[in-house]
Coordinates of C-alpha atoms and ligand atoms in Angstrom, one line a residue:
X9 CA 26.3 17.6 22.8
X10 CA 22.8 18.1 21.7
X11 CA 21.5 15.3 19.4
X12 CA 22.0 16.2 15.6
X13 CA 19.1 15.4 13.2
X14 CA 19.9 15.9 9.6
X15 CA 17.4 16.4 7.0
X16 CA 18.0 15.7 3.4
X17 CA 15.8 17.7 0.9
X18 CA 14.5 21.2 1.8
X19 CA 11.1 20.7 -0.1
X20 CA 7.6 20.8 1.2
X21 CA 8.3 17.6 3.5
X22 CA 12.2 18.4 4.6
X23 CA 11.4 21.9 5.3
X24 CA 8.5 21.3 7.6
X25 CA 10.3 18.4 9.3
X26 CA 13.2 20.9 10.1
X27 CA 10.8 23.5 11.4
X28 CA 8.6 21.2 13.6
X29 CA 11.9 19.1 15.1
X30 CA 12.9 22.7 16.2
X31 CA 9.4 23.4 17.6
X32 CA 9.0 20.4 19.4
X33 CA 12.6 20.5 21.1
X34 CA 14.5 23.8 20.4
X35 CA 17.7 22.0 21.8
X36 CA 18.2 19.8 19.0
X37 CA 20.7 20.5 16.3
X38 CA 18.9 20.4 12.9
X39 CA 20.8 20.5 9.6
X40 CA 19.3 20.6 6.2
X41 CA 21.1 19.3 3.4
X42 CA 19.4 20.9 0.0
X43 CA 20.7 20.9 -3.4
X44 CA 19.4 24.4 -4.4
X45 CA 19.5 27.6 -2.3
X46 CA 16.2 28.5 -3.4
X47 CA 13.3 26.1 -3.8
X48 CA 11.1 26.2 -6.5
X49 CA 7.6 24.7 -5.4
X50 CA 5.9 22.2 -7.7
X51 CA 2.6 22.7 -6.2
X52 CA 0.6 25.5 -8.0
X53 CA 3.3 25.5 -10.8
X54 CA 0.8 25.1 -13.6
X55 CA -0.5 28.4 -12.7
X56 CA 2.6 29.7 -14.5
X57 CA 1.6 28.4 -17.7
X58 CA -1.7 30.6 -17.9
X59 CA 0.4 33.6 -16.6
X60 CA -1.7 33.6 -13.4
X61 CA 1.5 33.9 -11.6
X62 CA 5.1 34.2 -12.9
X63 CA 8.4 31.7 -12.2
X64 CA 9.5 34.2 -9.6
X65 CA 6.3 33.5 -7.5
X66 CA 7.3 29.9 -7.2
X67 CA 10.5 30.5 -5.4
X68 CA 10.8 30.0 -1.6
X69 CA 13.9 31.1 0.6
X70 CA 15.4 29.6 3.6
X71 CA 16.0 32.7 5.8
X72 CA 13.1 32.4 8.0
X73 CA 13.9 28.7 8.9
X74 CA 17.5 29.7 9.4
X75 CA 16.8 33.1 11.5
X76 CA 13.6 32.2 13.2
X77 CA 14.4 28.7 14.4
X78 CA 18.3 28.3 14.2
X79 CA 18.1 25.5 11.6
X80 CA 21.4 25.3 9.8
X81 CA 21.6 24.8 6.2
X82 CA 24.3 22.9 3.8
X83 CA 23.5 23.7 0.1
X84 CA 25.1 20.5 -1.5
X85 CA 23.8 17.4 -3.0
X86 CA 23.7 14.2 -0.9
X87 CA 25.4 11.4 -2.5
X88 CA 25.0 8.4 0.0
X89 CA 25.1 7.3 3.6
X90 CA 26.9 5.0 6.0
X91 CA 23.9 3.8 8.1
X92 CA 26.2 1.7 10.6
X93 CA 28.3 4.7 11.4
X94 CA 25.3 7.2 10.8
X95 CA 27.3 9.5 8.5
X96 CA 25.8 11.3 5.6
X97 CA 28.1 12.1 2.4
X98 CA 27.7 15.1 0.0
X99 CA 29.2 15.7 -3.5
X100 CA 31.1 18.5 -2.0
X101 CA 32.9 16.2 0.3
X102 CA 31.3 16.8 3.5
X103 CA 30.7 13.7 5.9
X104 CA 28.3 15.0 8.5
X105 CA 27.3 12.4 11.4
X106 CA 23.9 12.2 12.6
X107 CA 21.9 10.6 15.3
X108 CA 18.7 10.5 13.2
X109 CA 18.0 11.7 9.7
X110 CA 14.6 12.5 7.8
X111 CA 14.8 12.0 4.1
X112 CA 12.4 13.9 1.8
X113 CA 14.0 14.0 -1.7
X114 CA 10.7 14.0 -3.9
X115 CA 10.7 12.1 -7.1
X116 CA 12.9 11.1 -10.1
X117 CA 11.1 11.1 -13.5
X118 CA 11.6 8.1 -15.8
X119 CA 11.7 9.9 -19.1
X120 CA 13.2 6.8 -20.8
X121 CA 10.0 4.6 -19.8
X122 CA 8.2 6.2 -22.8
X123 CA 9.7 4.9 -25.9
X124 CA 11.1 7.9 -27.9
X125 CA 11.4 10.3 -24.7
X126 CA 14.3 11.4 -22.9
X127 CA 15.5 13.7 -20.3
X128 CA 17.2 15.7 -23.3
X129 CA 14.3 15.9 -25.2
X130 CA 12.3 17.2 -21.8
X131 CA 15.1 19.9 -21.3
X132 CA 15.0 21.2 -24.7
X133 CA 12.0 20.4 -27.0
X134 CA 9.3 18.4 -25.0
X135 CA 9.1 19.5 -21.4
X136 CA 7.5 17.5 -18.9
X137 CA 7.6 20.3 -16.2
X138 CA 6.6 18.0 -13.4
X139 CA 9.7 18.9 -11.4
X140 CA 9.3 22.9 -11.9
X141 CA 12.3 25.3 -13.3
X142 CA 13.4 25.6 -16.9
X143 CA 10.9 23.1 -18.2
X144 CA 8.0 24.8 -16.8
X145 CA 9.3 28.2 -18.5
X146 CA 9.6 26.4 -21.8
X147 CA 6.2 24.9 -21.8
X148 CA 4.8 28.1 -20.9
X149 CA 6.4 29.9 -23.8
X150 CA 5.5 27.1 -26.2
X151 CA 1.9 27.2 -25.1
X152 CA 1.7 31.0 -25.8
X153 CA 3.4 30.7 -29.1
X154 CA 1.1 27.7 -30.2
X155 CA -0.6 28.4 -33.9
X156 CA -4.3 29.3 -33.8
X157 CA -6.2 26.2 -33.8
X158 CA -3.3 24.0 -32.6
X159 CA -3.6 21.1 -30.1
X160 CA -2.0 20.9 -26.9
X161 CA -1.4 17.2 -25.7
X162 CA -0.9 15.8 -22.3
X163 CA 0.0 12.4 -21.3
X164 CA -0.8 11.4 -17.8
X165 CA 1.1 9.2 -15.8
X166 CA 0.5 5.8 -14.3
X167 CA -0.3 5.6 -10.4
X168 CA 1.3 6.4 -8.2
X169 CA 2.5 9.8 -8.9
X170 CA 3.0 13.3 -7.5
X171 CA -0.2 15.2 -7.5
X172 CA -3.1 13.0 -8.7
X173 CA -5.3 15.9 -10.0
X174 CA -2.3 17.8 -11.6
X175 CA -2.4 16.7 -15.1
X176 CA -6.4 17.5 -15.4
X177 CA -5.9 20.7 -13.5
X178 CA -3.1 21.7 -16.1
X179 CA -5.4 20.6 -18.9
X180 CA -8.3 22.8 -17.6
X181 CA -6.2 26.0 -17.1
X182 CA -5.0 25.8 -20.3
X183 CA -8.3 25.4 -21.9
X184 CA -9.7 28.5 -20.3
X185 CA -6.5 30.4 -21.1
X186 CA -7.1 29.3 -24.8
X187 CA -10.8 30.5 -24.6
X188 CA -9.3 34.0 -24.5
X189 CA -6.3 33.6 -26.6
X190 CA -6.5 30.8 -28.8
X191 CA -10.3 29.9 -29.0
X192 CA -10.0 27.3 -31.6
X193 CA -7.1 25.2 -29.7
X194 CA -7.7 21.9 -28.2
X195 CA -6.6 20.0 -25.3
X196 CA -6.0 16.5 -25.2
X197 CA -5.3 14.2 -22.3
X198 CA -4.0 10.8 -23.0
X199 CA -4.2 8.5 -19.9
X200 CA -3.6 4.8 -19.3
X201 CA -5.7 5.0 -16.2
X202 CA -9.7 4.6 -16.2
X203 CA -10.2 7.2 -13.6
X204 CA -8.6 9.8 -11.7
X205 CA -9.0 12.0 -8.6
X206 CA -11.3 14.0 -8.1
X207 CA -12.7 12.7 -11.5
X208 CA -16.5 13.6 -11.5
X209 CA -16.2 17.0 -10.0
X210 CA -13.4 18.0 -12.6
X211 CA -15.2 16.1 -15.5
X212 CA -18.6 18.2 -14.5
X213 CA -16.4 21.5 -14.2
X214 CA -15.0 20.6 -17.9
X215 CA -18.7 20.1 -19.0
X216 CA -19.7 23.6 -17.8
X217 CA -16.8 25.5 -18.8
X218 CA -15.0 23.7 -21.9
X219 CA -18.0 21.7 -23.7
X220 CA -16.8 18.4 -22.6
X221 CA -19.5 15.5 -22.8
X222 CA -19.1 13.5 -19.6
X223 CA -19.1 9.8 -20.2
X224 CA -22.5 8.0 -19.1
X225 CA -20.8 6.0 -16.1
X226 CA -19.3 9.0 -14.5
X227 CA -22.6 10.9 -14.6
X228 CA -24.3 9.6 -11.3
X229 CA -25.1 12.4 -8.8
X230 CA -24.5 15.2 -11.4
X231 CA -27.4 17.7 -11.2
X232 CA -29.8 17.4 -14.4
X233 CA -31.9 20.5 -13.4
X234 CA -31.4 23.6 -11.2
X235 CA -29.3 26.6 -12.2
X236 CA -26.3 24.8 -13.3
X237 CA -27.2 21.5 -14.7
X238 CA -24.9 19.0 -16.6
X239 CA -25.3 20.0 -20.4
X240 CA -25.2 17.5 -23.5
X241 CA -23.0 19.2 -26.1
X242 CA -23.6 18.9 -29.9
X243 CA -19.6 18.6 -30.7
X244 CA -16.5 17.8 -29.2
X245 CA -15.5 20.7 -26.7
X246 CA -12.2 22.2 -26.1
X247 CA -11.0 19.5 -23.8
X248 CA -10.9 15.8 -24.4
X249 CA -9.8 13.2 -22.1
X250 CA -8.9 9.5 -23.5
X251 CA -9.0 7.2 -20.7
X252 CA -7.3 3.5 -20.8
X253 CA -10.5 1.8 -21.5
X254 CA -10.6 4.0 -24.8
X255 CA -6.9 3.5 -25.8
X256 CA -5.4 6.3 -24.0
X257 CA -2.3 4.3 -22.9
X258 CA 0.8 5.8 -25.1
X259 CA 3.1 3.3 -26.7
X260 CA 5.6 5.7 -28.2
X261 CA 6.5 9.5 -28.8
X262 CA 7.6 10.7 -32.3
X263 CA 9.4 13.6 -31.1
X264 CA 10.4 14.8 -34.8
X265 CA 6.8 14.3 -36.2
X266 CA 5.3 16.0 -33.2
X267 CA 2.9 13.1 -32.5
X268 CA 2.2 10.3 -30.2
X269 CA 1.2 6.9 -30.8
X270 CA -1.4 5.4 -28.4
X271 CA -3.5 2.4 -28.2
X272 CA -6.3 4.2 -29.8
X273 CA -4.1 5.8 -32.7
X274 CA -1.9 8.5 -33.8
X275 CA -2.1 11.9 -32.1
X276 CA -0.8 14.8 -33.8
X277 CA 0.0 18.0 -31.5
X278 CA 1.6 21.3 -31.8
X279 CA 2.8 21.1 -27.9
X280 CA 3.3 17.8 -26.2
X281 CA 3.5 17.5 -22.4
X282 CA 4.3 14.2 -21.2
X283 CA 4.4 13.4 -17.4
X284 CA 6.3 10.3 -17.4
X285 CA 6.3 7.4 -14.6
X286 CA 8.3 8.2 -11.4
X287 CA 9.9 6.7 -8.6
X288 CA 11.7 7.9 -5.3
X289 CA 14.1 10.7 -5.9
X290 CA 17.4 9.3 -7.0
X291 CA 19.4 9.7 -3.6
X292 CA 16.8 7.3 -2.1
X293 CA 18.4 4.5 -4.5
X294 CA 21.9 5.8 -3.5
X295 CA 21.0 5.2 0.3
X296 CA 19.5 2.0 -0.4
X297 CA 16.1 3.0 1.1
X298 CA 14.1 1.8 -2.0
X299 CA 12.4 -1.6 -2.6
X300 CA 10.8 -3.1 -5.9
X301 CA 8.2 -0.9 -5.6
X302 CA 10.4 2.3 -6.7
X303 CA 9.5 3.7 -3.2
X304 CA 10.7 3.6 0.3
X305 CA 9.1 1.2 2.7
X306 CA 8.7 2.5 6.3
X307 CA 7.2 1.8 9.6
X308 CA 4.2 3.8 9.2
X309 CA 4.0 4.9 13.0
X310 CA 7.5 6.6 12.8
X311 CA 8.2 7.0 9.1
X312 CA 11.3 4.9 10.0
X313 CA 13.0 3.0 7.0
X314 CA 12.5 -0.7 7.5
X315 CA 15.7 -1.1 5.5
X316 CA 17.8 1.1 7.6
X317 CA 17.2 2.0 11.2
X318 CA 17.7 5.8 12.1
X319 CA 16.5 7.1 8.8
X320 CA 12.9 8.3 8.3
X321 CA 11.6 8.8 5.0
X322 CA 8.6 11.1 4.1
X323 CA 6.9 12.9 1.2
X324 CA 6.6 11.8 -2.2
X325 CA 9.4 9.2 -2.0
X326 CA 7.8 7.1 0.8
X327 CA 5.2 4.2 0.8
X328 CA 2.3 5.9 2.2
X329 CA -0.4 3.3 1.2
X330 CA -3.8 5.3 0.6
X331 CA -2.1 8.8 1.2
X332 CA -1.6 10.6 -2.2
X333 CA 1.8 12.1 -3.2
X334 CA 1.1 15.6 -2.7
X335 CA 2.6 18.6 -0.7
X336 CA 0.0 18.7 1.9
X337 CA 0.8 14.8 2.4
X338 CA 4.5 15.6 2.9
X339 CA 3.7 18.2 5.2
X340 CA 1.6 16.1 7.7
X341 CA 3.9 13.2 7.2
X342 CA 6.9 15.6 8.1
X343 CA 5.0 16.3 11.5
X344 CA 4.4 12.9 12.4
X345 CA 8.0 11.9 11.4
X346 CA 9.4 14.9 13.5
X347 CA 7.3 14.2 16.6
X348 CA 8.6 10.4 16.4
X349 CA 12.2 11.6 16.0
X350 CA 12.0 13.7 19.2
X351 CA 10.3 11.0 21.0
X352 CA 12.8 8.1 19.9
X353 CA 16.0 10.5 20.8
X354 CA 14.5 11.2 24.2
X355 CA 13.5 7.4 24.7
X356 CA 10.0 8.2 25.1
X357 CA 6.9 5.8 23.5
X358 CA 5.7 7.8 20.4
X359 CA 1.9 9.0 20.4
X360 CA -0.4 7.1 17.8
X361 CA -0.1 9.0 14.7
X362 CA -2.8 10.6 12.2
X363 CA -2.5 12.3 8.8
X364 CA -4.5 14.5 6.7
X365 CA -4.5 15.6 3.1
X366 CA -6.4 18.0 1.0
X367 CA -5.8 18.2 -2.6
X368 CA -7.3 21.6 -4.1
X369 CA -7.6 21.7 -7.8
X370 CA -9.0 24.3 -10.2
X371 CA -11.1 23.4 -13.2
X372 CA -10.9 27.1 -13.9
X373 CA -9.5 30.3 -12.0
X374 CA -13.0 30.7 -10.3
X375 CA -13.9 27.1 -10.3
X376 CA -12.3 25.3 -7.1
X377 CA -12.7 21.7 -6.4
X378 CA -11.1 19.4 -3.4
X379 CA -10.7 16.0 -2.2
X380 CA -10.2 16.2 1.6
X381 CA -9.3 13.0 4.0
X382 CA -8.0 12.0 7.2
X383 CA -6.0 9.0 7.7
X384 CA -5.3 6.6 10.6
X385 CA -2.9 3.5 11.5
X386 CA -5.1 0.3 10.8
X387 CA -3.2 -3.0 10.9
X388 CA 0.1 -1.0 10.4
X389 CA -1.1 0.7 7.3
X390 CA -2.3 4.2 6.5
X391 CA -6.1 3.9 6.0
X392 CA -8.3 6.6 4.7
X393 CA -11.4 7.1 7.1
X394 CA -14.7 7.0 5.6
X395 CA -16.6 10.1 4.9
X396 CA -17.5 12.6 2.2
X397 CA -14.4 13.7 0.5
X398 CA -15.2 15.8 -2.5
X399 CA -16.7 19.0 -3.3
X400 CA -20.5 17.8 -3.7
X401 CA -21.4 17.6 -7.2
X402 CA -24.6 19.5 -6.5
X403 CA -22.4 22.3 -5.0
X404 CA -23.8 26.0 -5.7
X405 CA -22.0 28.4 -7.9
X406 CA -20.8 30.4 -4.5
X407 CA -19.4 26.9 -3.1
X408 CA -17.4 26.5 -6.3
X409 CA -16.0 30.1 -6.2
X410 CA -15.2 29.6 -2.5
X411 CA -13.2 26.3 -3.4
X412 CA -11.2 28.6 -5.7
X413 CA -10.7 31.0 -3.1
X414 CA -9.6 28.2 -0.5
X415 CA -7.2 26.9 -2.9
X416 CA -5.5 30.2 -3.4
X417 CA -5.4 31.0 0.3
X418 CA -4.3 27.3 1.0
X419 CA -1.3 28.2 -1.3
X420 CA -0.1 31.0 0.9
X421 CA -0.5 29.7 4.4
X422 CA 0.7 26.2 3.4
X423 CA 3.9 27.8 2.2
X424 CA 4.2 29.6 5.4
X425 CA 3.6 26.6 7.3
X426 CA 6.3 24.8 5.7
X427 CA 9.0 27.6 5.3
X428 CA 8.3 30.1 7.8
Ligands
FAD622 P1 10.1 18.1 -3.0 O1 9.2 19.1 -2.4 O2 10.3 17.9 -4.5 O3 11.4 18.4 -2.4 C1 12.7 17.6 -2.5 C2 13.8 18.5 -2.3 O4 14.9 17.5 -2.0 C3 14.0 19.5 -3.3 O5 14.3 20.7 -2.9 C4 15.3 18.8 -4.1 O6 16.3 19.7 -4.4 C5 15.9 18.1 -3.0 N1 16.8 17.0 -3.2 C6 16.7 16.1 -4.1 N2 17.8 15.3 -4.1 C7 18.7 15.8 -3.2 C8 20.0 15.5 -3.0 N3 20.6 14.2 -3.4 N4 20.8 16.2 -2.1 C9 20.1 17.4 -1.7 N5 18.9 17.7 -2.0 C10 18.2 16.9 -2.7 N6 0.8 19.1 -3.6 C11 -0.4 19.7 -3.1 O7 -0.4 19.5 -1.7 N7 -1.3 20.8 -3.5 C12 -1.3 20.9 -4.7 O8 -2.1 21.9 -5.0 C13 -0.4 20.6 -5.6 N8 -0.2 21.0 -6.7 C14 1.0 20.4 -7.8 C15 0.7 20.9 -9.0 C16 1.9 20.3 -9.9 C17 1.9 20.7 -11.3 C18 2.8 19.5 -9.4 C19 3.9 19.2 -10.2 C20 2.9 19.2 -8.1 C21 1.7 19.5 -7.1 N9 1.8 19.0 -5.6 C22 0.9 19.6 -5.0 C23 2.7 18.1 -5.3 C24 3.7 18.4 -4.4 O9 4.5 19.6 -5.0 C25 4.9 17.4 -3.8 O10 4.1 16.5 -3.8 C26 5.7 17.9 -2.9 O11 6.6 18.9 -3.2 C27 6.5 16.7 -2.2 O12 7.4 17.1 -1.4 P2 8.6 16.4 -1.0 O13 9.2 17.0 0.3 O14 8.5 15.0 -1.0 O15 9.5 16.6 -2.3

């Protein structure tokens, strides 16, 4: 019989892996086991909050992967694996044998790590909306109903986390929306970190669009003259970022009082959006693929688990060194893992891998930024190659608008590359 590859999780990583396994070897039998018959994409999900898109625009189906490539789907929850016998188990009672497995379960949010916060609160009153779904809709509704002049408070997570620019993009998109719908509203981002990616280019965007005063030590390279210089603003702008060095680390949530205690003091807010610390998706723990870091150690050349042979881990759940946890990373890791699995099944030496990632981010709907990288294997670690990475700080208005256009088009072509 044809070798059988089981893919756990049909998100950005898993869907790409299944498709590229079939493209590399149409003779393989490939089965994806996925909890939900419709994927709700996390990438781009903050654009639901400002009504740029609707919840339904986040939905992606699996028909193309099934019909075009002959990939089999089992909609069920994986609960464990017998790595010796190479059999995967599901909540529905299926025991499916595999020759090799690719696992891409995404993340689990550790709500309880914030004193006073919980999953129940996130589902009912204080949505995190970092895994999209009902919480995204709830947060959107809260923001749209916020009282005039109210405060939207975002708590950014510690490293490493899914989508490094995400919390800052979310703050920017809402600041832009408030300018029209609630012009005296405020956005505050509390952060335990001292910097973020793509820091300076995002801070410059906030300066230009929302009256943010850029801290002195982030100003290097920012244009001081020309047609769109850095500006000195009199008062505080619409958006404020409180980094770790200013006491942005959050100590506790007072859910009933609508406030957060941070090192810098007491912050009251009308809408509170906490992005808690996170680890690999729960099933990675159930399969014993995780080490003390909370993520899955792998042989970087093949993405094969160093804990259980025959199981490859990709996407947010794996330890990928300098690669950020992004959909783009999951997609490129999926291609590396698919190639390695096909080679290993055929008894061939696998090629030297390389990876790439571009994180597009918006400081406003017409203000696009990016960080773009190529990665190679160096001393068995994934290393970022040197070179220019960011949209230059002296980019023209046209380049910035193009950045937003790239983001928009990327979102569409990327989804096709993963799911169609
Ligand atoms: P996921 O895409 O989360 O897929 C995991 C899948 O596994 C899910 O479908 C889940 O249902 C399934 N699953 C989990 N456990 C089980 C189980 N036990 N049994 C069966 N199935 C299971 N990335 C970018 O590249 N660009 C962006 O612009 C971008 N913007 C973002 C904006 C926001 C607000 C957020 C939150 C994220 C953003 N991302 C972006 C990040 C990106 O969405 C994730 O990095 C990416 O989805 C990770 O892919 P994955 O395959 O690891 O996990």
